[in-house]
Short mmCIF file of C-alpha atoms and ligand atoms in Angstrom, two decimals:
data_model
loop_
_atom_site.label_atom_id
_atom_site.label_comp_id
_atom_site.label_asym_id
_atom_site.label_seq_id
_atom_site.Cartn_x
_atom_site.Cartn_y
_atom_site.Cartn_z
CA UNK D 1 26.25 -0.04 -19.16
CA UNK D 2 23.26 -0.96 -18.63
CA UNK D 3 21.37 -0.02 -15.57
CA UNK D 4 20.26 -2.25 -12.13
CA UNK D 5 17.16 -3.85 -12.03
CA UNK D 6 16.06 -4.93 -8.38
CA UNK D 7 12.75 -7.06 -7.89
CA UNK D 8 11.93 -6.18 -4.83
CA UNK D 9 9.21 -8.93 -3.03
CA UNK D 10 7.72 -8.86 0.47
CA UNK D 11 6.62 -12.53 1.49
CA UNK D 12 4.82 -13.29 4.41
CA UNK D 13 4.11 -17.00 5.45
CA UNK D 14 4.60 -17.52 1.58
CA UNK D 15 6.14 -21.32 1.93
CA UNK D 16 3.38 -22.73 -0.75
CA UNK D 17 3.76 -19.71 -3.65
CA UNK D 18 7.84 -18.73 -3.44
CA UNK D 19 8.86 -22.04 -4.82
CA UNK D 20 6.68 -22.01 -7.70
CA UNK D 21 6.94 -17.75 -8.22
CA UNK D 22 10.70 -17.34 -7.71
CA UNK D 23 11.93 -19.20 -10.56
CA UNK D 24 9.95 -16.96 -12.77
CA UNK D 25 11.07 -13.61 -11.42
CA UNK D 26 14.70 -15.51 -12.22
CA UNK D 27 13.72 -16.41 -15.76
CA UNK D 28 12.45 -12.50 -15.80
CA UNK D 29 15.53 -11.38 -15.02
CA UNK D 30 17.58 -13.34 -17.40
CA UNK D 31 15.56 -12.27 -20.19
CA UNK D 32 15.98 -8.61 -19.74
CA UNK D 33 19.63 -8.93 -19.35
CA UNK D 34 19.79 -11.14 -22.71
CA UNK D 35 17.54 -8.53 -24.66
CA UNK D 36 20.34 -6.06 -23.25
CA UNK D 37 17.83 -3.70 -21.54
CA UNK D 38 19.39 -4.50 -17.64
CA UNK D 39 22.77 -5.09 -16.03
CA UNK D 40 23.76 -8.70 -15.11
CA UNK D 41 24.35 -7.36 -11.34
CA UNK D 42 20.18 -7.46 -11.28
CA UNK D 43 18.73 -9.12 -8.32
CA UNK D 44 15.58 -10.06 -6.97
CA UNK D 45 15.31 -9.07 -3.17
CA UNK D 46 13.19 -10.67 -1.23
CA UNK D 47 11.68 -9.32 2.20
CA UNK D 48 10.72 -11.81 4.56
CA UNK D 49 7.88 -10.03 6.96
CA UNK D 50 8.36 -12.33 9.90
CA UNK D 51 6.91 -15.18 9.07
CA UNK D 52 6.53 -17.97 10.57
CA UNK D 53 6.76 -20.87 7.99
CA UNK D 54 9.84 -21.59 6.29
CA UNK D 55 9.70 -18.56 4.31
CA UNK D 56 12.77 -17.57 5.28
CA UNK D 57 14.79 -20.83 4.96
CA UNK D 58 13.58 -20.43 1.15
CA UNK D 59 15.03 -17.84 0.28
CA UNK D 60 18.52 -18.72 2.06
CA UNK D 61 18.26 -21.90 -0.03
CA UNK D 62 17.33 -19.68 -3.13
CA UNK D 63 20.19 -17.36 -2.47
CA UNK D 64 23.24 -20.23 -2.06
CA UNK D 65 21.73 -21.37 -5.46
CA UNK D 66 21.91 -18.77 -7.87
CA UNK D 67 23.44 -15.14 -6.79
CA UNK D 68 20.46 -13.28 -8.48
CA UNK D 69 18.35 -14.40 -5.41
CA UNK D 70 19.06 -12.34 -2.05
CA UNK D 71 16.81 -11.12 0.67
CA UNK D 72 16.70 -9.39 4.25
CA UNK D 73 14.26 -10.78 7.18
CA UNK D 74 12.55 -8.41 9.21
CA UNK D 75 12.85 -9.05 12.92
CA UNK D 76 9.10 -9.35 13.03
CA UNK D 77 5.78 -9.18 11.75
CA UNK D 78 5.10 -5.15 10.63
CA UNK D 79 2.61 -6.04 7.37
CA UNK D 80 2.64 -5.65 3.62
CA UNK D 81 3.45 -1.62 3.22
CA UNK D 82 6.53 -1.31 5.81
CA UNK D 83 7.88 -4.90 4.40
CA UNK D 84 8.08 -3.17 1.01
CA UNK D 85 9.63 -0.18 2.15
CA UNK D 86 12.20 -2.03 4.07
CA UNK D 87 12.23 -3.77 0.88
CA UNK D 88 12.69 -0.38 -0.89
CA UNK D 89 15.24 1.32 0.91
CA UNK D 90 17.75 -1.51 0.58
CA UNK D 91 17.78 -1.32 -3.14
CA UNK D 92 17.80 2.50 -3.27
CA UNK D 93 21.28 2.28 -2.97
CA UNK D 94 22.51 -0.69 -4.83
CA UNK D 95 19.94 -0.04 -8.18
CA UNK D 96 18.86 1.98 -10.72
CA UNK D 97 15.69 0.79 -10.81
CA UNK D 98 13.35 -1.45 -9.01
CA UNK D 99 9.80 -2.97 -9.79
CA UNK D 100 7.82 -4.14 -5.95
CA UNK D 101 5.90 -6.54 -7.20
CA UNK D 102 3.43 -9.23 -4.97
CA UNK D 103 5.40 -12.52 -4.46
CA UNK D 104 2.13 -14.91 -5.35
CA UNK D 105 1.88 -13.69 -9.19
CA UNK D 106 -1.20 -12.31 -8.94
CA UNK D 107 0.60 -9.39 -10.40
CA UNK D 108 1.19 -10.06 -14.31
CA UNK D 109 5.42 -10.65 -14.74
CA UNK D 110 5.41 -10.05 -18.26
CA UNK D 111 4.01 -6.45 -17.41
CA UNK D 112 7.72 -5.92 -16.17
CA UNK D 113 9.03 -5.42 -19.44
CA UNK D 114 6.87 -2.79 -20.70
CA UNK D 115 7.88 -0.82 -17.20
CA UNK D 116 11.48 -1.61 -17.47
CA UNK D 117 10.89 0.46 -21.34
CA UNK D 118 9.28 3.31 -19.91
CA UNK D 119 11.80 3.59 -17.44
CA UNK D 120 14.52 3.71 -20.42
CA UNK D 121 12.54 5.85 -21.94
CA UNK D 122 12.73 8.50 -19.35
CA UNK D 123 10.31 7.69 -16.88
CA UNK D 124 10.90 7.99 -12.89
CA UNK D 125 7.91 6.23 -12.06
CA UNK D 126 5.67 3.67 -13.93
CA UNK D 127 2.60 2.49 -12.20
CA UNK D 128 1.38 -0.58 -13.08
CA UNK D 129 -2.12 0.04 -13.69
CA UNK D 130 -4.88 -3.45 -13.53
CA UNK D 131 -6.63 -3.66 -16.97
CA UNK D 132 -9.25 -6.10 -15.22
CA UNK D 133 -10.17 -7.43 -12.47
CA UNK D 134 -12.10 -10.62 -13.46
CA UNK D 135 -10.73 -12.92 -10.83
CA UNK D 136 -11.02 -10.84 -8.17
CA UNK D 137 -14.37 -11.63 -6.03
CA UNK D 138 -17.54 -9.82 -7.24
CA UNK D 139 -16.80 -8.37 -3.34
CA UNK D 140 -13.41 -7.28 -3.56
CA UNK D 141 -13.83 -5.93 -6.79
CA UNK D 142 -16.54 -3.54 -5.43
CA UNK D 143 -14.86 -2.61 -2.24
CA UNK D 144 -11.47 -1.97 -4.30
CA UNK D 145 -13.62 0.47 -6.31
CA UNK D 146 -15.64 1.91 -3.65
CA UNK D 147 -12.07 2.96 -1.96
CA UNK D 148 -10.72 4.39 -5.01
CA UNK D 149 -13.83 6.42 -5.47
CA UNK D 150 -13.91 7.83 -2.10
CA UNK D 151 -10.34 8.58 -1.93
CA UNK D 152 -10.38 10.88 -5.19
CA UNK D 153 -12.73 12.48 -2.94
CA UNK D 154 -11.67 13.32 0.02
CA UNK D 155 -8.64 14.90 -2.14
CA UNK D 156 -5.98 11.77 -2.65
CA UNK D 157 -4.29 11.65 -5.21
CA UNK D 158 -3.87 8.08 -6.25
CA UNK D 159 -3.79 6.02 -9.93
CA UNK D 160 -7.09 4.69 -10.17
CA UNK D 161 -6.35 0.39 -10.01
CA UNK D 162 -3.37 0.90 -8.64
CA UNK D 163 -1.86 -1.49 -6.31
CA UNK D 164 1.96 -1.53 -5.38
CA UNK D 165 3.10 -3.37 -8.34
CA UNK D 166 4.88 -0.29 -9.75
CA UNK D 167 9.07 0.69 -10.87
CA UNK D 168 10.75 3.11 -9.81
CA UNK D 169 13.82 4.88 -10.39
CA UNK D 170 17.21 5.29 -8.20
CA UNK D 171 15.63 9.33 -8.14
CA UNK D 172 12.04 8.75 -6.81
CA UNK D 173 13.40 6.06 -4.40
CA UNK D 174 15.67 9.07 -3.41
CA UNK D 175 12.84 11.31 -2.90
CA UNK D 176 10.45 7.93 -1.23
CA UNK D 177 12.88 7.81 1.38
CA UNK D 178 12.28 11.87 2.58
CA UNK D 179 8.88 10.49 3.72
CA UNK D 180 9.39 9.81 7.69
CA UNK D 181 5.80 9.52 7.89
CA UNK D 182 5.23 5.47 10.34
CA UNK D 183 2.01 5.55 9.82
CA UNK D 184 2.56 4.26 5.82
CA UNK D 185 0.59 4.33 2.87
CA UNK D 186 3.05 4.42 -0.04
CA UNK D 187 0.08 3.97 -3.15
CA UNK D 188 -0.69 7.76 -1.71
CA UNK D 189 2.65 8.47 -0.82
CA UNK D 190 4.51 7.95 -4.04
CA UNK D 191 2.86 10.28 -6.48
CA UNK D 192 3.64 13.30 -4.38
CA UNK D 193 7.25 12.09 -4.78
CA UNK D 194 6.30 13.62 -7.74
CA UNK D 195 8.57 13.12 -11.27
CA UNK D 196 7.96 12.41 -14.70
CA UNK D 197 5.47 8.86 -14.44
CA UNK D 198 3.70 6.87 -17.27
CA UNK D 199 1.49 3.48 -16.52
CA UNK D 200 1.61 0.23 -17.93
CA UNK D 201 -1.70 -2.03 -17.82
CA UNK D 202 -1.45 -5.36 -16.69
CA UNK D 203 -4.31 -8.23 -15.93
CA UNK D 204 -4.74 -9.38 -12.77
CA UNK D 205 -4.51 -13.34 -12.01
CA UNK D 206 -5.74 -15.64 -9.49
CA UNK D 207 -3.13 -16.39 -7.04
CA UNK D 208 -0.87 -19.51 -7.46
CA UNK D 209 -0.81 -20.87 -4.01
CA UNK D 210 -1.64 -20.31 -0.69
CA UNK D 211 -4.07 -18.05 0.75
CA UNK D 212 -4.34 -14.41 0.60
CA UNK D 213 -2.76 -12.40 3.50
CA UNK D 214 -5.63 -9.59 3.23
CA UNK D 215 -8.46 -10.80 5.67
CA UNK D 216 -11.45 -7.98 5.32
CA UNK D 217 -10.10 -6.66 8.50
CA UNK D 218 -7.24 -5.88 7.45
CA UNK D 219 -8.50 -4.82 3.71
CA UNK D 220 -10.89 -2.04 6.37
CA UNK D 221 -8.12 -0.63 8.67
CA UNK D 222 -5.84 -0.47 5.31
CA UNK D 223 -8.39 1.90 3.97
CA UNK D 224 -8.83 3.96 7.00
CA UNK D 225 -5.23 4.22 7.07
CA UNK D 226 -5.38 5.52 3.95
CA UNK D 227 -7.63 8.23 4.16
CA UNK D 228 -6.33 9.30 8.09
CA UNK D 229 -3.21 9.36 6.83
CA UNK D 230 -3.15 11.13 4.06
CA UNK D 231 -6.68 13.69 4.35
CA UNK D 232 -7.79 15.74 6.35
CA UNK D 233 -11.55 15.68 4.78
CA UNK D 234 -13.51 13.89 7.54
CA UNK D 235 -12.70 16.75 9.94
CA UNK D 236 -13.82 19.01 8.24
CA UNK D 237 -16.57 17.15 6.95
CA UNK D 238 -17.53 17.45 11.01
CA UNK D 239 -17.06 20.91 11.26
CA UNK D 240 -19.26 21.03 8.07
CA UNK D 241 -21.79 19.10 9.49
CA UNK D 242 -21.89 20.45 12.83
CA UNK D 243 -22.61 23.48 11.33
CA UNK D 244 -25.45 22.15 9.12
CA UNK D 245 -27.02 20.62 13.05
CA UNK D 246 -25.96 23.82 15.00
CA UNK D 247 -28.06 26.05 11.92
CA UNK D 248 -30.82 23.36 12.31
CA UNK D 249 -31.28 23.54 16.25
CA UNK D 250 -31.17 27.46 15.98
CA UNK D 251 -34.32 26.61 14.18
CA UNK D 252 -35.68 23.93 16.63
CA UNK D 253 -34.66 26.13 19.46
CA UNK D 254 -37.21 29.15 17.64
CA UNK D 255 -40.40 26.51 17.41
CA UNK D 256 -40.01 25.67 21.24
CA UNK D 257 -40.15 28.81 21.88
CA UNK D 258 -43.02 30.13 20.05
CA UNK D 259 -44.70 26.45 21.26
CA UNK D 260 -44.03 27.22 24.63
CA UNK D 261 -45.59 31.05 24.19
CA UNK D 262 -48.69 29.08 22.49
CA UNK D 263 -48.63 26.83 25.36
CA UNK D 264 -49.48 24.00 23.97
CA UNK D 265 -48.69 21.77 26.74
CA UNK D 266 -45.73 18.96 27.57
CA UNK D 267 -45.75 17.47 24.39
CA UNK D 268 -42.69 17.41 23.12
CA UNK D 269 -40.98 15.02 25.13
CA UNK D 270 -40.47 12.55 22.28
CA UNK D 271 -38.88 15.30 20.38
CA UNK D 272 -36.63 15.96 22.43
CA UNK D 273 -35.41 12.76 23.41
CA UNK D 274 -34.55 12.26 19.09
CA UNK D 275 -32.65 15.73 19.55
CA UNK D 276 -30.77 14.20 22.44
CA UNK D 277 -30.11 10.54 21.07
CA UNK D 278 -28.85 12.45 17.60
CA UNK D 279 -26.65 14.99 19.25
CA UNK D 280 -25.28 11.89 21.39
CA UNK D 281 -24.05 10.10 18.63
CA UNK D 282 -23.20 12.90 15.97
CA UNK D 283 -21.14 13.79 18.63
CA UNK D 284 -19.77 10.20 19.45
CA UNK D 285 -18.82 10.00 16.42
CA UNK D 286 -17.13 13.19 15.32
CA UNK D 287 -14.89 12.20 18.64
CA UNK D 288 -14.25 9.24 17.10
CA UNK D 289 -12.57 10.68 14.03
CA UNK D 290 -10.89 13.21 15.68
CA UNK D 291 -9.23 10.86 18.05
CA UNK D 292 -8.40 8.07 14.54
CA UNK D 293 -6.22 11.74 14.02
CA UNK D 294 -4.74 12.09 17.50
CA UNK D 295 -4.02 8.43 17.41
CA UNK D 296 -1.59 8.61 14.33
CA UNK D 297 0.12 11.76 15.94
CA UNK D 298 0.59 10.08 18.71
CA UNK D 299 1.97 7.54 16.56
CA UNK D 300 4.05 9.98 13.88
CA UNK D 301 5.71 12.13 17.09
CA UNK D 302 6.80 8.82 18.85
CA UNK D 303 8.94 8.30 15.76
CA UNK D 304 9.64 4.65 15.92
CA UNK D 305 11.09 2.99 13.57
CA UNK D 306 8.89 1.38 10.64
CA UNK D 307 10.74 -1.58 10.32
CA UNK D 308 13.88 -3.60 12.07
CA UNK D 309 16.18 -5.71 9.72
CA UNK D 310 17.39 -8.87 11.44
CA UNK D 311 19.12 -10.78 8.88
CA UNK D 312 20.69 -10.79 5.53
CA UNK D 313 21.26 -13.56 2.96
CA UNK D 314 25.43 -13.32 2.12
CA UNK D 315 24.87 -11.93 -1.10
CA UNK D 316 23.12 -8.44 -0.23
CA UNK D 317 25.55 -7.87 2.86
N1 UDP P 401 2.60 -9.61 3.00
C1 UDP P 401 3.02 -9.26 3.73
N2 UDP P 401 2.81 -8.99 5.51
C2 UDP P 401 2.09 -8.94 5.55
C3 UDP P 401 1.09 -9.27 4.28
C4 UDP P 401 1.10 -9.26 3.25
O1 UDP P 401 4.79 -8.74 2.99
O2 UDP P 401 1.56 -8.83 6.74
C5 UDP P 401 3.18 -9.49 1.34
C6 UDP P 401 2.53 -10.82 1.33
O3 UDP P 401 3.47 -11.67 1.28
C7 UDP P 401 2.32 -10.79 -0.47
C8 UDP P 401 1.68 -9.44 -0.64
O4 UDP P 401 2.41 -8.86 0.04
O5 UDP P 401 3.27 -10.70 -1.43
C9 UDP P 401 0.18 -9.29 -0.56
O6 UDP P 401 -0.32 -10.35 0.25
P1 UDP P 401 -2.07 -10.79 -0.27
O7 UDP P 401 -1.17 -11.28 -1.81
O8 UDP P 401 -1.93 -11.86 0.35
O9 UDP P 401 -2.79 -9.73 -1.04
P2 UDP P 401 -3.95 -9.61 -1.77
O10 UDP P 401 -3.41 -9.67 -3.04
O11 UDP P 401 -5.14 -10.68 -1.59
O12 UDP P 401 -4.35 -8.07 -1.80
MG1 MG P 402 -1.91 -11.39 -3.71
#
């Protein structure tokens, strides 16, 4: 019996690109089946992340055309990470392995062959790693590179240049399902699941159609979420910084006492003001960072659902 593969694809307002890429995924499933690597019960699972265009109509139409297509629709837009999790959890009880991939064709679909080979030779998780980023803008490349390095510096175990293009076995998915956090950052969580893993290189292409759903604002909040949900280093840095500033102020106090004793007048207004301003700034910044964590705790404590499924195509019910 060959293993069942599910290709899990989150889609948000992707009516332009879906009709182009969906047949490519189907072709991939067919090829792998003909090669005898996967079962005929393998599926392509779309997650409609509350799209406002015709994405869901396209998904239901696809599923009526070919039984290998199926889909679930979330009750509203919950963001890429939650949509992806919804798909992974849906696939968990139905597949032996699943590959998560974007629907815009940017990630080279042919890397799935290599991922499946790695799975067949014993890997529980196979990370897709970008071998080059030639097609990204210099800005996106630079910020992304900086982000990976910073995450490393913060002590977060992340695979360099790996986005959410990866294969996970059923066991790995079950491991992932035990992580209950609401502030999701999958590429930091999956390495925590553990198990034997390997990497597969692929080259990142241009989006085949439509626009990126990750503008700079979303990228920044994604990065901040990544850091604060996986690392407490910023809080430690504040402590260290506070310690240094306190040590310096002891020197300042000694200095001011000495000048007072020597009696060198009311000079020093400038230094007083600058110290007050500096400390005010540091304190506000520190409060902001701590507030970020308190906010996270607030959301985690409430334990709201990470996604709610509204509809499913017939195939998957
Ligand atoms: N996506 C989603 N929900 C969102 C934003 C994006 O499901 O709120 C999906 C989108 O349809 C795509 C994937 O996440 O399949 C990656 O998005 P995109 O290609 O826009 O990001 P980029 O490749 O530019 O980083
Ligand atoms: Mg993309």
